PDB file of N, CA and C in Angstrom:
ATOM      1  N   UNK R  21     -14.054  44.123 -23.913  1.00  0.00           N
ATOM      2  CA  UNK R  21     -15.463  43.966 -24.228  1.00  0.00           C
ATOM      3  C   UNK R  21     -16.204  45.234 -23.819  1.00  0.00           C
ATOM      4  N   UNK R  22     -17.070  45.727 -24.678  1.00  0.00           N
ATOM      5  CA  UNK R  22     -17.861  46.925 -24.361  1.00  0.00           C
ATOM      6  C   UNK R  22     -18.931  46.578 -23.335  1.00  0.00           C
ATOM      7  N   UNK R  23     -19.375  47.598 -22.575  1.00  0.00           N
ATOM      8  CA  UNK R  23     -20.389  47.387 -21.528  1.00  0.00           C
ATOM      9  C   UNK R  23     -21.642  46.755 -22.116  1.00  0.00           C
ATOM     10  N   UNK R  24     -22.083  47.220 -23.286  1.00  0.00           N
ATOM     11  CA  UNK R  24     -23.291  46.659 -23.905  1.00  0.00           C
ATOM     12  C   UNK R  24     -23.102  45.169 -24.170  1.00  0.00           C
ATOM     13  N   UNK R  25     -21.925  44.770 -24.624  1.00  0.00           N
ATOM     14  CA  UNK R  25     -21.642  43.356 -24.864  1.00  0.00           C
ATOM     15  C   UNK R  25     -21.636  42.572 -23.557  1.00  0.00           C
ATOM     16  N   UNK R  26     -21.092  43.183 -22.498  1.00  0.00           N
ATOM     17  CA  UNK R  26     -21.059  42.520 -21.201  1.00  0.00           C
ATOM     18  C   UNK R  26     -22.462  42.274 -20.671  1.00  0.00           C
ATOM     19  N   UNK R  27     -23.347  43.256 -20.831  1.00  0.00           N
ATOM     20  CA  UNK R  27     -24.734  43.098 -20.380  1.00  0.00           C
ATOM     21  C   UNK R  27     -25.390  41.966 -21.146  1.00  0.00           C
ATOM     22  N   UNK R  28     -25.241  41.963 -22.460  1.00  0.00           N
ATOM     23  CA  UNK R  28     -25.839  40.907 -23.284  1.00  0.00           C
ATOM     24  C   UNK R  28     -25.306  39.541 -22.884  1.00  0.00           C
ATOM     25  N   UNK R  29     -24.000  39.439 -22.683  1.00  0.00           N
ATOM     26  CA  UNK R  29     -23.390  38.165 -22.299  1.00  0.00           C
ATOM     27  C   UNK R  29     -23.884  37.719 -20.934  1.00  0.00           C
ATOM     28  N   UNK R  30     -24.004  38.655 -20.006  1.00  0.00           N
ATOM     29  CA  UNK R  30     -24.433  38.318 -18.644  1.00  0.00           C
ATOM     30  C   UNK R  30     -25.864  37.814 -18.617  1.00  0.00           C
ATOM     31  N   UNK R  31     -26.704  38.318 -19.489  1.00  0.00           N
ATOM     32  CA  UNK R  31     -28.120  37.964 -19.446  1.00  0.00           C
ATOM     33  C   UNK R  31     -28.482  36.791 -20.345  1.00  0.00           C
ATOM     34  N   UNK R  32     -27.500  36.112 -20.958  1.00  0.00           N
ATOM     35  CA  UNK R  32     -27.822  34.981 -21.818  1.00  0.00           C
ATOM     36  C   UNK R  32     -27.978  33.684 -21.038  1.00  0.00           C
ATOM     37  N   UNK R  33     -27.336  33.552 -19.893  1.00  0.00           N
ATOM     38  CA  UNK R  33     -27.452  32.347 -19.071  1.00  0.00           C
ATOM     39  C   UNK R  33     -28.374  32.598 -17.904  1.00  0.00           C
ATOM     40  N   UNK R  34     -28.475  31.623 -16.999  1.00  0.00           N
ATOM     41  CA  UNK R  34     -29.298  31.836 -15.804  1.00  0.00           C
ATOM     42  C   UNK R  34     -28.803  33.052 -15.023  1.00  0.00           C
ATOM     43  N   UNK R  35     -29.722  33.904 -14.659  1.00  0.00           N
ATOM     44  CA  UNK R  35     -29.379  35.133 -13.945  1.00  0.00           C
ATOM     45  C   UNK R  35     -30.516  35.503 -13.008  1.00  0.00           C
ATOM     46  N   UNK R  36     -30.249  36.322 -12.003  1.00  0.00           N
ATOM     47  CA  UNK R  36     -31.312  36.742 -11.094  1.00  0.00           C
ATOM     48  C   UNK R  36     -32.389  37.556 -11.817  1.00  0.00           C
ATOM     49  N   UNK R  37     -32.105  38.004 -13.025  1.00  0.00           N
ATOM     50  CA  UNK R  37     -33.063  38.792 -13.811  1.00  0.00           C
ATOM     51  C   UNK R  37     -34.172  37.923 -14.405  1.00  0.00           C
ATOM     52  N   UNK R  38     -33.939  36.620 -14.493  1.00  0.00           N
ATOM     53  CA  UNK R  38     -34.924  35.718 -15.080  1.00  0.00           C
ATOM     54  C   UNK R  38     -36.234  35.791 -14.302  1.00  0.00           C
ATOM     55  N   UNK R  39     -37.298  36.157 -14.973  1.00  0.00           N
ATOM     56  CA  UNK R  39     -38.610  36.250 -14.347  1.00  0.00           C
ATOM     57  C   UNK R  39     -38.846  37.516 -13.538  1.00  0.00           C
ATOM     58  N   UNK R  40     -37.894  38.420 -13.516  1.00  0.00           N
ATOM     59  CA  UNK R  40     -38.047  39.658 -12.730  1.00  0.00           C
ATOM     60  C   UNK R  40     -38.880  40.685 -13.514  1.00  0.00           C
ATOM     61  N   UNK R  41     -39.794  41.338 -12.813  1.00  0.00           N
ATOM     62  CA  UNK R  41     -40.648  42.352 -13.438  1.00  0.00           C
ATOM     63  C   UNK R  41     -39.869  43.580 -13.897  1.00  0.00           C
ATOM     64  N   UNK R  42     -38.680  43.788 -13.350  1.00  0.00           N
ATOM     65  CA  UNK R  42     -37.873  44.968 -13.683  1.00  0.00           C
ATOM     66  C   UNK R  42     -36.938  44.742 -14.872  1.00  0.00           C
ATOM     67  N   UNK R  43     -36.861  43.527 -15.366  1.00  0.00           N
ATOM     68  CA  UNK R  43     -35.850  43.162 -16.374  1.00  0.00           C
ATOM     69  C   UNK R  43     -35.817  44.109 -17.571  1.00  0.00           C
ATOM     70  N   UNK R  44     -36.942  44.376 -18.188  1.00  0.00           N
ATOM     71  CA  UNK R  44     -36.956  45.239 -19.379  1.00  0.00           C
ATOM     72  C   UNK R  44     -36.552  46.674 -19.055  1.00  0.00           C
ATOM     73  N   UNK R  45     -37.025  47.189 -17.919  1.00  0.00           N
ATOM     74  CA  UNK R  45     -36.656  48.552 -17.518  1.00  0.00           C
ATOM     75  C   UNK R  45     -35.162  48.629 -17.224  1.00  0.00           C
ATOM     76  N   UNK R  46     -34.621  47.610 -16.560  1.00  0.00           N
ATOM     77  CA  UNK R  46     -33.184  47.608 -16.262  1.00  0.00           C
ATOM     78  C   UNK R  46     -32.371  47.607 -17.549  1.00  0.00           C
ATOM     79  N   UNK R  47     -32.806  46.821 -18.492  1.00  0.00           N
ATOM     80  CA  UNK R  47     -32.082  46.723 -19.763  1.00  0.00           C
ATOM     81  C   UNK R  47     -32.133  48.045 -20.527  1.00  0.00           C
ATOM     82  N   UNK R  48     -33.300  48.652 -20.620  1.00  0.00           N
ATOM     83  CA  UNK R  48     -33.432  49.859 -21.445  1.00  0.00           C
ATOM     84  C   UNK R  48     -32.975  51.128 -20.735  1.00  0.00           C
ATOM     85  N   UNK R  49     -33.068  51.158 -19.401  1.00  0.00           N
ATOM     86  CA  UNK R  49     -32.731  52.373 -18.651  1.00  0.00           C
ATOM     87  C   UNK R  49     -31.403  52.269 -17.900  1.00  0.00           C
ATOM     88  N   UNK R  50     -30.658  51.174 -18.123  1.00  0.00           N
ATOM     89  CA  UNK R  50     -29.372  50.945 -17.452  1.00  0.00           C
ATOM     90  C   UNK R  50     -29.517  51.021 -15.935  1.00  0.00           C
ATOM     91  N   UNK R  51     -30.327  50.091 -15.408  1.00  0.00           N
ATOM     92  CA  UNK R  51     -30.539  49.956 -13.971  1.00  0.00           C
ATOM     93  C   UNK R  51     -30.039  48.589 -13.527  1.00  0.00           C
ATOM     94  N   UNK R  52     -29.736  48.446 -12.257  1.00  0.00           N
ATOM     95  CA  UNK R  52     -29.360  47.161 -11.680  1.00  0.00           C
ATOM     96  C   UNK R  52     -29.772  47.160 -10.210  1.00  0.00           C
ATOM     97  N   UNK R  53     -29.992  45.977  -9.683  1.00  0.00           N
ATOM     98  CA  UNK R  53     -30.360  45.838  -8.273  1.00  0.00           C
ATOM     99  C   UNK R  53     -29.222  45.156  -7.518  1.00  0.00           C
ATOM    100  N   UNK R  54     -29.357  45.074  -6.208  1.00  0.00           N
ATOM    101  CA  UNK R  54     -28.334  44.436  -5.387  1.00  0.00           C
ATOM    102  C   UNK R  54     -28.196  42.948  -5.697  1.00  0.00           C
ATOM    103  N   UNK R  55     -29.296  42.288  -6.083  1.00  0.00           N
ATOM    104  CA  UNK R  55     -29.219  40.874  -6.453  1.00  0.00           C
ATOM    105  C   UNK R  55     -28.330  40.692  -7.683  1.00  0.00           C
ATOM    106  N   UNK R  56     -28.478  41.566  -8.667  1.00  0.00           N
ATOM    107  CA  UNK R  56     -27.655  41.501  -9.873  1.00  0.00           C
ATOM    108  C   UNK R  56     -26.197  41.790  -9.522  1.00  0.00           C
ATOM    109  N   UNK R  57     -25.969  42.783  -8.682  1.00  0.00           N
ATOM    110  CA  UNK R  57     -24.610  43.131  -8.265  1.00  0.00           C
ATOM    111  C   UNK R  57     -23.948  41.952  -7.556  1.00  0.00           C
ATOM    112  N   UNK R  58     -24.663  41.291  -6.661  1.00  0.00           N
ATOM    113  CA  UNK R  58     -24.128  40.135  -5.946  1.00  0.00           C
ATOM    114  C   UNK R  58     -23.809  39.012  -6.923  1.00  0.00           C
ATOM    115  N   UNK R  59     -24.685  38.785  -7.901  1.00  0.00           N
ATOM    116  CA  UNK R  59     -24.488  37.731  -8.880  1.00  0.00           C
ATOM    117  C   UNK R  59     -23.245  37.998  -9.734  1.00  0.00           C
ATOM    118  N   UNK R  60     -23.065  39.249 -10.145  1.00  0.00           N
ATOM    119  CA  UNK R  60     -21.882  39.611 -10.935  1.00  0.00           C
ATOM    120  C   UNK R  60     -20.612  39.377 -10.123  1.00  0.00           C
ATOM    121  N   UNK R  61     -20.627  39.764  -8.860  1.00  0.00           N
ATOM    122  CA  UNK R  61     -19.423  39.665  -8.020  1.00  0.00           C
ATOM    123  C   UNK R  61     -19.142  38.265  -7.495  1.00  0.00           C
ATOM    124  N   UNK R  62     -20.190  37.480  -7.225  1.00  0.00           N
ATOM    125  CA  UNK R  62     -19.979  36.197  -6.548  1.00  0.00           C
ATOM    126  C   UNK R  62     -20.568  34.986  -7.270  1.00  0.00           C
ATOM    127  N   UNK R  63     -21.486  35.215  -8.217  1.00  0.00           N
ATOM    128  CA  UNK R  63     -22.162  34.113  -8.880  1.00  0.00           C
ATOM    129  C   UNK R  63     -23.358  33.594  -8.099  1.00  0.00           C
ATOM    130  N   UNK R  64     -23.660  34.208  -6.948  1.00  0.00           N
ATOM    131  CA  UNK R  64     -24.772  33.777  -6.104  1.00  0.00           C
ATOM    132  C   UNK R  64     -26.113  34.108  -6.758  1.00  0.00           C
ATOM    133  N   UNK R  65     -27.008  33.122  -6.796  1.00  0.00           N
ATOM    134  CA  UNK R  65     -28.342  33.324  -7.362  1.00  0.00           C
ATOM    135  C   UNK R  65     -29.367  33.624  -6.272  1.00  0.00           C
ATOM    136  N   UNK R  66     -28.920  33.940  -5.064  1.00  0.00           N
ATOM    137  CA  UNK R  66     -29.837  34.307  -3.981  1.00  0.00           C
ATOM    138  C   UNK R  66     -30.565  35.590  -4.379  1.00  0.00           C
ATOM    139  N   UNK R  67     -31.896  35.578  -4.280  1.00  0.00           N
ATOM    140  CA  UNK R  67     -32.670  36.749  -4.690  1.00  0.00           C
ATOM    141  C   UNK R  67     -33.583  37.220  -3.570  1.00  0.00           C
ATOM    142  N   UNK R  68     -33.850  38.518  -3.605  1.00  0.00           N
ATOM    143  CA  UNK R  68     -34.775  39.128  -2.640  1.00  0.00           C
ATOM    144  C   UNK R  68     -36.143  39.238  -3.299  1.00  0.00           C
ATOM    145  N   UNK R  69     -37.157  39.309  -2.483  1.00  0.00           N
ATOM    146  CA  UNK R  69     -38.510  39.463  -2.995  1.00  0.00           C
ATOM    147  C   UNK R  69     -38.743  40.866  -3.546  1.00  0.00           C
ATOM    148  N   UNK R  70     -38.261  41.872  -2.843  1.00  0.00           N
ATOM    149  CA  UNK R  70     -38.513  43.258  -3.211  1.00  0.00           C
ATOM    150  C   UNK R  70     -37.228  43.900  -3.739  1.00  0.00           C
ATOM    151  N   UNK R  71     -37.094  43.963  -5.048  1.00  0.00           N
ATOM    152  CA  UNK R  71     -35.897  44.540  -5.663  1.00  0.00           C
ATOM    153  C   UNK R  71     -36.136  46.007  -5.996  1.00  0.00           C
ATOM    154  N   UNK R  72     -35.071  46.789  -5.859  1.00  0.00           N
ATOM    155  CA  UNK R  72     -35.158  48.209  -6.177  1.00  0.00           C
ATOM    156  C   UNK R  72     -33.952  48.586  -7.044  1.00  0.00           C
ATOM    157  N   UNK R  73     -34.040  48.336  -8.352  1.00  0.00           N
ATOM    158  CA  UNK R  73     -32.916  48.652  -9.230  1.00  0.00           C
ATOM    159  C   UNK R  73     -32.698  50.166  -9.345  1.00  0.00           C
ATOM    160  N   UNK R  74     -31.424  50.554  -9.417  1.00  0.00           N
ATOM    161  CA  UNK R  74     -31.076  51.967  -9.549  1.00  0.00           C
ATOM    162  C   UNK R  74     -29.955  52.136 -10.566  1.00  0.00           C
ATOM    163  N   UNK R  75     -29.821  53.345 -11.068  1.00  0.00           N
ATOM    164  CA  UNK R  75     -28.724  53.642 -11.993  1.00  0.00           C
ATOM    165  C   UNK R  75     -27.395  53.670 -11.237  1.00  0.00           C
ATOM    166  N   UNK R  76     -27.418  54.018  -9.961  1.00  0.00           N
ATOM    167  CA  UNK R  76     -26.191  54.043  -9.162  1.00  0.00           C
ATOM    168  C   UNK R  76     -25.585  52.638  -9.056  1.00  0.00           C
ATOM    169  N   UNK R  77     -26.414  51.647  -8.754  1.00  0.00           N
ATOM    170  CA  UNK R  77     -25.914  50.276  -8.668  1.00  0.00           C
ATOM    171  C   UNK R  77     -25.399  49.827 -10.030  1.00  0.00           C
ATOM    172  N   UNK R  78     -26.097  50.167 -11.092  1.00  0.00           N
ATOM    173  CA  UNK R  78     -25.648  49.825 -12.444  1.00  0.00           C
ATOM    174  C   UNK R  78     -24.247  50.379 -12.703  1.00  0.00           C
ATOM    175  N   UNK R  79     -24.043  51.657 -12.384  1.00  0.00           N
ATOM    176  CA  UNK R  79     -22.730  52.277 -12.618  1.00  0.00           C
ATOM    177  C   UNK R  79     -21.650  51.589 -11.790  1.00  0.00           C
ATOM    178  N   UNK R  80     -21.971  51.217 -10.565  1.00  0.00           N
ATOM    179  CA  UNK R  80     -21.003  50.539  -9.710  1.00  0.00           C
ATOM    180  C   UNK R  80     -20.657  49.162 -10.270  1.00  0.00           C
ATOM    181  N   UNK R  81     -21.671  48.417 -10.694  1.00  0.00           N
ATOM    182  CA  UNK R  81     -21.451  47.074 -11.236  1.00  0.00           C
ATOM    183  C   UNK R  81     -20.539  47.146 -12.459  1.00  0.00           C
ATOM    184  N   UNK R  82     -20.807  48.055 -13.355  1.00  0.00           N
ATOM    185  CA  UNK R  82     -20.048  48.087 -14.593  1.00  0.00           C
ATOM    186  C   UNK R  82     -18.781  48.931 -14.500  1.00  0.00           C
ATOM    187  N   UNK R  83     -18.516  49.449 -13.324  1.00  0.00           N
ATOM    188  CA  UNK R  83     -17.238  50.111 -13.067  1.00  0.00           C
ATOM    189  C   UNK R  83     -16.346  49.177 -12.267  1.00  0.00           C
ATOM    190  N   UNK R  84     -16.924  48.064 -11.778  1.00  0.00           N
ATOM    191  CA  UNK R  84     -16.148  47.063 -11.088  1.00  0.00           C
ATOM    192  C   UNK R  84     -16.001  47.252  -9.593  1.00  0.00           C
ATOM    193  N   UNK R  85     -16.821  48.108  -8.983  1.00  0.00           N
ATOM    194  CA  UNK R  85     -16.754  48.317  -7.546  1.00  0.00           C
ATOM    195  C   UNK R  85     -17.812  47.474  -6.857  1.00  0.00           C
ATOM    196  N   UNK R  86     -17.660  47.298  -5.567  1.00  0.00           N
ATOM    197  CA  UNK R  86     -18.612  46.540  -4.775  1.00  0.00           C
ATOM    198  C   UNK R  86     -19.526  47.470  -3.996  1.00  0.00           C
ATOM    199  N   UNK R  87     -20.797  47.082  -3.872  1.00  0.00           N
ATOM    200  CA  UNK R  87     -21.750  47.810  -3.025  1.00  0.00           C
ATOM    201  C   UNK R  87     -21.722  47.159  -1.667  1.00  0.00           C
ATOM    202  N   UNK R  88     -21.614  47.951  -0.622  1.00  0.00           N
ATOM    203  CA  UNK R  88     -21.550  47.400   0.746  1.00  0.00           C
ATOM    204  C   UNK R  88     -22.876  46.817   1.161  1.00  0.00           C
TER     205      UNK R  88
END
């Protein structure tokens, strides 16, 4: 599956991105936050109040590595 397909598939169900102010920017600029990374790795919907999405986290998520 291509990365673009994976992003689309990931965002079709309940996700930490639902209702997030950064959602459109993350989608168009290839950004991700630690909440999204945790959800991809564990399925946890625990969210933080102050998210800071970055391209570095996005690259890590879609390369399959974990952020400490």
